[in-house]
Amino acid sequence: MINQTVAEYAVFVRTKPKFLPPNKTVCRTHRGKDVLKALSIMAPAADAKLTGLVAATFTPFTTQGDINLPVIGPYIDYLIEQQGVKGIFVNGTTGEGMSLTVAERKVLAEEWCQKAKGKMDRVIVHVGCLSVKESQELARHAAQIGADGISIIAPFFFKPKNPEALREFMKEVAAAAPNLPFYYYQIPALTGVNVQVIDVIQDIEQLIPSFRGVKFTGSDLMDLGQCVSYCRPEWSVLYGVDEHLLAGLAMGVHGAVGSTYNYIGCHVNKLVSAFENGDLVKARTIQFKMQELLSYAMKLGFDVGVNKQLMSELSGLSLGPPRLPLTPCPHAQAELISQKYRSVFL
């Protein structure tokens, strides 16, 4: 019975809509519930396909620039209760991960995992470093603290000169935590590593058995489409350009990771639902609102520091300043963007 049920689930995975918002069941029938029950019995949650919105979290700092752990619990509650977002990607670009020490990243990852336990569906920890040894150290630590997956960007000082070099780097990191789902994080605008993702992931499962997908933060829709087309049933292609999400959905992405989902996730969930239901007019309307807000913010100099202050303004959480070389956002600038948000969405 279980083998038959799992087989039915495998067929369903190949034929279901590609993008599932959080809390949306994959099958409305009683049989579908049996499928999910059998799956949960046979495999840990981390082995399930990653879908839906994932918030790229900001790292809370004190006014003195130290990590501020007490904010993380309320932050998680805010994401769940106010934004309907139940997946997080921590210590990444939005979290200023590359500006943190290895020790700080460990403490933060552990706190995120502990506070999210029993509340969040998925906690993905970014473990990318310039040093493969430090990446391996963080990967092992992520496995020890109960993370649901790990991810790395390409090293960006000494850059991999071709897909093969990048794949070898990824292999060494993934091998340090072989039981954790592993995701490659492509963000060429910041790393300067412009290899085609499709060239990186072809036959990657033979090199990295734990490989489970890509966080694709770029505007090359041809490469994105090839990744989706090539994607194995258990893999996820997660789009990372918030203002282009609808295009990503049309290309067939399975989820999305973004900073704006921290504070407009509730609206983006409606965009996803509209797309799933074939209401493109509604989906476009919400996407255009996102673009209006972000276009306005970009004209004012939108960066992680500004984005972090905007999150503080809209959520009421005290996230503190960014860490140098990023500079704090003037309150007046964040307030202008907050007013724009209210005029667009409220």
Coordinates of C-alpha atoms in Angstrom, one line a residue:
M1 CA 0.0 0.0 0.0
I2 CA 2.8 2.4 0.9
N3 CA 4.8 1.6 -2.2
Q4 CA 1.7 2.2 -4.3
T5 CA 1.0 5.5 -2.5
V6 CA 4.5 6.7 -3.0
A7 CA 4.4 5.7 -6.6
E8 CA 1.2 7.8 -7.0
Y9 CA 3.0 10.7 -5.3
A10 CA 5.9 10.4 -7.8
V11 CA 3.4 10.7 -10.7
F12 CA 1.7 13.6 -9.0
V13 CA 5.1 15.5 -8.5
R14 CA 5.7 15.2 -12.3
T15 CA 2.3 16.6 -13.2
K16 CA 1.3 19.0 -10.4
P17 CA 1.5 22.8 -10.7
K18 CA 5.1 23.8 -10.3
F19 CA 4.7 26.4 -7.6
L20 CA 2.9 25.7 -4.3
P21 CA 2.3 28.6 -1.9
P22 CA 2.7 27.8 1.8
N23 CA -0.2 26.0 3.5
K24 CA -1.7 25.0 0.1
T25 CA -2.3 21.3 0.0
V26 CA -0.9 19.4 -3.0
C27 CA -4.1 17.4 -3.4
R28 CA -7.6 18.1 -2.2
T29 CA -8.7 14.5 -2.2
H30 CA -8.7 12.0 0.7
R31 CA -6.3 9.9 -1.4
G32 CA -4.0 13.0 -1.6
K33 CA -3.9 13.2 2.2
D34 CA -2.9 9.5 2.3
V35 CA -0.1 10.3 -0.1
L36 CA 1.3 13.1 2.0
K37 CA 0.9 11.0 5.2
A38 CA 2.9 8.1 3.7
L39 CA 5.5 10.5 2.5
S40 CA 5.9 12.1 5.9
I41 CA 6.3 8.6 7.5
M42 CA 9.0 7.5 5.1
A43 CA 11.1 10.6 4.8
P44 CA 12.1 13.7 7.0
A45 CA 10.5 17.0 6.1
A46 CA 13.9 18.3 4.7
D47 CA 13.6 15.7 1.9
A48 CA 10.3 17.1 0.6
K49 CA 10.5 19.4 -2.4
L50 CA 11.1 23.0 -1.5
T51 CA 8.2 25.2 -2.8
G52 CA 6.5 28.4 -1.9
L53 CA 7.8 31.7 -0.6
V54 CA 11.0 31.8 1.4
A55 CA 12.1 35.0 3.1
A56 CA 15.7 35.9 2.9
T57 CA 16.1 37.2 6.5
F58 CA 17.9 40.3 7.7
T59 CA 20.4 39.8 10.5
P60 CA 19.4 41.8 13.6
F61 CA 22.2 44.0 15.1
T62 CA 22.3 46.1 18.2
T63 CA 23.1 49.8 17.8
Q64 CA 26.7 48.8 18.6
G65 CA 26.8 46.5 15.7
D66 CA 26.7 43.1 17.5
I67 CA 24.2 40.4 16.6
N68 CA 20.9 40.8 18.4
L69 CA 19.5 37.3 19.1
P70 CA 16.4 38.2 21.1
V71 CA 14.8 39.7 18.0
I72 CA 14.8 36.4 16.1
G73 CA 11.9 34.8 17.9
P74 CA 9.5 37.7 17.3
Y75 CA 10.8 38.0 13.8
I76 CA 9.8 34.4 13.0
D77 CA 6.4 35.0 14.6
Y78 CA 5.9 38.1 12.5
L79 CA 6.7 36.2 9.2
I80 CA 4.3 33.5 10.0
E81 CA 1.4 35.5 11.5
Q82 CA 1.6 38.7 9.4
Q83 CA 3.1 37.6 6.1
G84 CA 2.1 33.9 5.8
V85 CA 5.7 33.0 5.1
K86 CA 7.0 29.7 6.6
G87 CA 10.3 29.3 5.0
I88 CA 13.5 31.2 5.7
F89 CA 16.9 31.6 4.0
V90 CA 19.4 32.8 6.6
N91 CA 22.9 34.3 6.5
G92 CA 22.6 35.1 2.8
T93 CA 22.9 38.4 1.0
T94 CA 20.1 40.0 2.8
G95 CA 21.4 38.7 6.1
E96 CA 24.9 40.3 5.3
G97 CA 26.4 36.8 5.7
M98 CA 29.7 37.7 4.0
S99 CA 30.2 40.5 6.5
L100 CA 29.8 38.1 9.5
T101 CA 32.5 36.1 11.2
V102 CA 32.2 32.3 11.0
A103 CA 31.5 32.3 14.8
E104 CA 28.7 34.8 14.3
R105 CA 27.2 32.8 11.5
K106 CA 27.1 29.7 13.7
V107 CA 25.4 31.5 16.5
L108 CA 22.8 33.0 14.2
A109 CA 22.1 29.8 12.4
E110 CA 21.6 27.9 15.6
E111 CA 19.2 30.6 16.9
W112 CA 17.2 30.7 13.7
C113 CA 16.9 26.9 13.7
Q114 CA 15.9 26.7 17.4
K115 CA 13.3 29.5 17.3
A116 CA 11.9 28.2 14.0
K117 CA 11.5 24.6 15.2
G118 CA 7.9 23.5 15.1
K119 CA 6.9 26.8 13.5
M120 CA 8.7 27.1 10.2
D121 CA 8.4 24.6 7.4
R122 CA 12.0 25.1 6.3
V123 CA 15.2 26.8 7.4
I124 CA 17.9 26.9 4.7
V125 CA 21.3 28.1 6.0
H126 CA 23.7 29.8 3.6
V127 CA 27.2 28.5 4.3
G128 CA 29.1 30.0 1.3
C129 CA 32.6 31.5 2.1
L130 CA 35.7 32.3 0.1
S131 CA 37.4 29.4 1.9
V132 CA 36.2 25.9 1.1
K133 CA 37.3 24.9 4.6
E134 CA 35.2 27.5 6.3
S135 CA 32.2 26.5 4.1
Q136 CA 32.7 22.9 5.1
E137 CA 32.8 24.0 8.8
L138 CA 29.5 25.9 8.4
A139 CA 27.9 23.0 6.5
R140 CA 28.8 20.5 9.3
H141 CA 27.5 22.9 11.9
A142 CA 24.2 23.4 9.9
A143 CA 23.7 19.6 10.0
Q144 CA 24.4 19.5 13.8
I145 CA 21.8 22.2 14.6
G146 CA 19.0 20.7 12.6
A147 CA 18.9 22.9 9.5
D148 CA 16.7 21.7 6.7
G149 CA 19.2 22.5 3.9
I150 CA 22.3 24.4 3.0
S151 CA 23.3 26.7 0.2
I152 CA 26.4 28.4 -1.2
I153 CA 27.3 31.2 -3.5
A154 CA 30.3 30.9 -5.8
P155 CA 33.5 32.2 -4.3
F156 CA 34.1 35.6 -5.7
F157 CA 37.7 36.7 -5.1
F158 CA 39.5 33.8 -6.7
K159 CA 36.6 32.9 -9.0
P160 CA 36.0 29.5 -10.5
K161 CA 37.0 29.8 -14.1
N162 CA 34.5 27.4 -15.5
P163 CA 31.5 25.2 -14.4
E164 CA 33.8 22.3 -13.6
A165 CA 35.8 24.3 -11.0
L166 CA 32.6 25.5 -9.4
R167 CA 31.1 22.0 -9.3
E168 CA 34.2 20.8 -7.5
F169 CA 33.9 23.5 -4.9
M170 CA 30.2 22.7 -4.4
K171 CA 31.1 19.0 -4.1
E172 CA 33.6 19.5 -1.3
V173 CA 31.1 21.6 0.7
A174 CA 28.2 19.3 0.2
A175 CA 30.3 16.3 1.2
A176 CA 30.7 17.9 4.7
A177 CA 26.9 17.5 5.3
P178 CA 25.9 14.7 2.9
N179 CA 22.5 14.2 4.5
L180 CA 21.4 17.8 4.1
P181 CA 19.7 19.0 0.9
F182 CA 22.1 21.2 -1.0
Y183 CA 21.2 24.3 -3.1
Y184 CA 23.5 26.3 -5.4
Y185 CA 22.9 30.1 -5.1
Q186 CA 23.5 31.9 -8.3
I187 CA 23.8 35.7 -7.9
P188 CA 26.2 36.9 -10.7
A189 CA 25.5 40.6 -10.1
L190 CA 27.4 40.3 -6.7
T191 CA 29.8 37.4 -7.3
G192 CA 30.9 38.3 -10.8
V193 CA 30.7 34.5 -11.6
N194 CA 28.7 34.4 -14.8
V195 CA 28.7 30.7 -15.7
Q196 CA 25.5 29.3 -17.0
V197 CA 23.6 27.5 -14.3
I198 CA 22.4 24.8 -16.7
D199 CA 26.1 24.0 -17.3
V200 CA 26.6 23.7 -13.5
I201 CA 23.7 21.4 -12.7
Q202 CA 23.8 19.0 -15.6
D203 CA 24.4 15.5 -14.2
I204 CA 25.3 17.2 -10.8
E205 CA 23.5 14.4 -8.9
Q206 CA 26.3 12.1 -9.9
L207 CA 28.8 14.4 -8.2
I208 CA 26.5 15.6 -5.4
P209 CA 23.8 13.1 -4.4
S210 CA 22.3 15.6 -1.9
F211 CA 21.8 18.3 -4.6
R212 CA 18.2 19.6 -4.5
G213 CA 18.1 22.7 -6.6
V214 CA 19.1 26.3 -7.4
K215 CA 18.4 29.7 -5.9
F216 CA 18.4 31.6 -9.2
T217 CA 19.0 35.3 -8.7
G218 CA 19.4 36.7 -12.2
S219 CA 17.5 37.9 -15.2
D220 CA 18.7 35.4 -17.8
L221 CA 15.3 33.8 -18.5
M222 CA 16.8 31.4 -21.1
D223 CA 19.2 29.9 -18.5
L224 CA 16.3 29.9 -16.0
G225 CA 14.0 28.1 -18.4
Q226 CA 16.7 25.5 -19.2
C227 CA 17.2 24.9 -15.5
V228 CA 13.4 24.3 -15.0
S229 CA 13.2 22.1 -18.0
Y230 CA 16.2 20.0 -16.9
C231 CA 15.1 19.9 -13.2
R232 CA 14.7 16.4 -11.6
P233 CA 11.4 15.7 -9.9
E234 CA 12.9 16.2 -6.4
W235 CA 14.7 19.4 -7.2
S236 CA 13.5 23.0 -6.9
V237 CA 14.3 26.0 -8.9
L238 CA 13.8 29.0 -6.6
Y239 CA 13.6 32.4 -8.2
G240 CA 15.4 35.3 -6.5
V241 CA 14.4 38.4 -8.4
D242 CA 11.3 39.6 -6.6
E243 CA 10.3 42.3 -9.1
H244 CA 10.3 39.6 -11.9
L245 CA 8.5 36.8 -10.0
L246 CA 5.6 36.5 -12.4
A247 CA 8.0 35.9 -15.2
G248 CA 9.7 33.2 -13.1
L249 CA 6.3 31.6 -12.4
A250 CA 5.5 31.6 -16.1
M251 CA 8.8 29.8 -16.7
G252 CA 7.8 27.2 -14.2
V253 CA 9.8 27.9 -11.0
H254 CA 8.9 25.9 -7.9
G255 CA 9.4 28.6 -5.3
A256 CA 11.0 32.0 -4.6
V257 CA 13.5 33.4 -2.2
G258 CA 13.5 37.1 -1.6
S259 CA 14.1 40.0 0.8
T260 CA 10.8 41.7 0.1
Y261 CA 8.8 38.7 1.2
N262 CA 9.8 39.7 4.7
Y263 CA 7.3 42.6 4.5
I264 CA 5.1 42.0 1.4
G265 CA 4.9 38.3 1.6
C266 CA 1.2 38.4 2.3
H267 CA 0.6 40.3 -1.0
V268 CA 2.9 38.0 -3.0
N269 CA 1.1 34.9 -1.7
K270 CA -2.0 36.4 -3.4
L271 CA 0.0 36.9 -6.6
V272 CA 1.0 33.2 -6.5
S273 CA -2.5 32.1 -5.8
A274 CA -3.9 34.2 -8.6
F275 CA -1.3 32.7 -11.0
E276 CA -2.2 29.2 -9.9
N277 CA -5.9 29.9 -10.5
G278 CA -5.3 31.3 -13.9
D279 CA -6.1 34.9 -12.9
L280 CA -3.3 36.6 -14.8
V281 CA -4.9 40.0 -14.5
K282 CA -4.8 39.9 -10.7
A283 CA -1.3 38.4 -10.7
R284 CA 0.0 41.1 -13.0
T285 CA -1.7 43.8 -10.9
I286 CA 0.1 42.7 -7.8
Q287 CA 3.4 42.3 -9.7
F288 CA 3.1 45.8 -11.1
K289 CA 2.5 47.1 -7.5
M290 CA 5.7 45.4 -6.4
Q291 CA 7.5 47.0 -9.3
E292 CA 6.1 50.4 -8.6
L293 CA 7.3 50.2 -5.0
L294 CA 10.8 48.8 -5.8
S295 CA 11.3 51.2 -8.7
Y296 CA 10.6 54.1 -6.4
A297 CA 13.0 52.7 -3.8
M298 CA 15.7 52.1 -6.3
K299 CA 15.6 55.7 -7.4
L300 CA 16.3 56.6 -3.7
G301 CA 19.3 54.3 -3.6
F302 CA 17.9 50.9 -2.6
D303 CA 20.4 48.6 -1.0
V304 CA 20.5 46.1 1.9
G305 CA 20.9 48.9 4.4
V306 CA 17.8 50.7 3.1
N307 CA 15.9 47.5 2.7
K308 CA 16.7 46.6 6.3
Q309 CA 15.5 49.9 7.6
L310 CA 12.4 49.6 5.6
M311 CA 11.7 46.2 7.2
S312 CA 12.2 47.8 10.6
E313 CA 9.7 50.6 9.7
L314 CA 7.0 48.2 8.4
S315 CA 7.3 45.4 10.8
G316 CA 8.1 47.3 14.0
L317 CA 11.1 45.0 14.7
S318 CA 14.3 46.6 15.8
L319 CA 16.8 45.2 13.3
G320 CA 19.5 47.8 13.8
P321 CA 22.0 49.2 11.3
P322 CA 23.8 47.3 8.6
R323 CA 27.4 46.4 9.0
L324 CA 30.2 48.3 7.2
P325 CA 30.9 48.7 4.4
L326 CA 27.1 49.2 4.1
T327 CA 25.9 52.4 5.7
P328 CA 22.8 53.1 7.7
C329 CA 19.7 54.4 5.9
P330 CA 18.5 57.9 7.0
H331 CA 15.1 57.5 8.7
A332 CA 13.5 60.1 6.4
Q333 CA 14.5 58.0 3.3
A334 CA 13.0 54.8 4.8
E335 CA 9.9 56.7 5.8
L336 CA 9.4 57.9 2.2
I337 CA 9.5 54.3 1.0
S338 CA 7.2 53.2 3.8
Q339 CA 4.7 55.9 2.7
K340 CA 5.0 54.6 -0.9
Y341 CA 4.3 51.1 0.3
R342 CA 1.2 52.2 2.1
S343 CA -0.1 54.2 -0.9
V344 CA 0.5 51.2 -3.2
F345 CA -0.7 48.3 -1.1
L346 CA -3.0 49.6 1.6

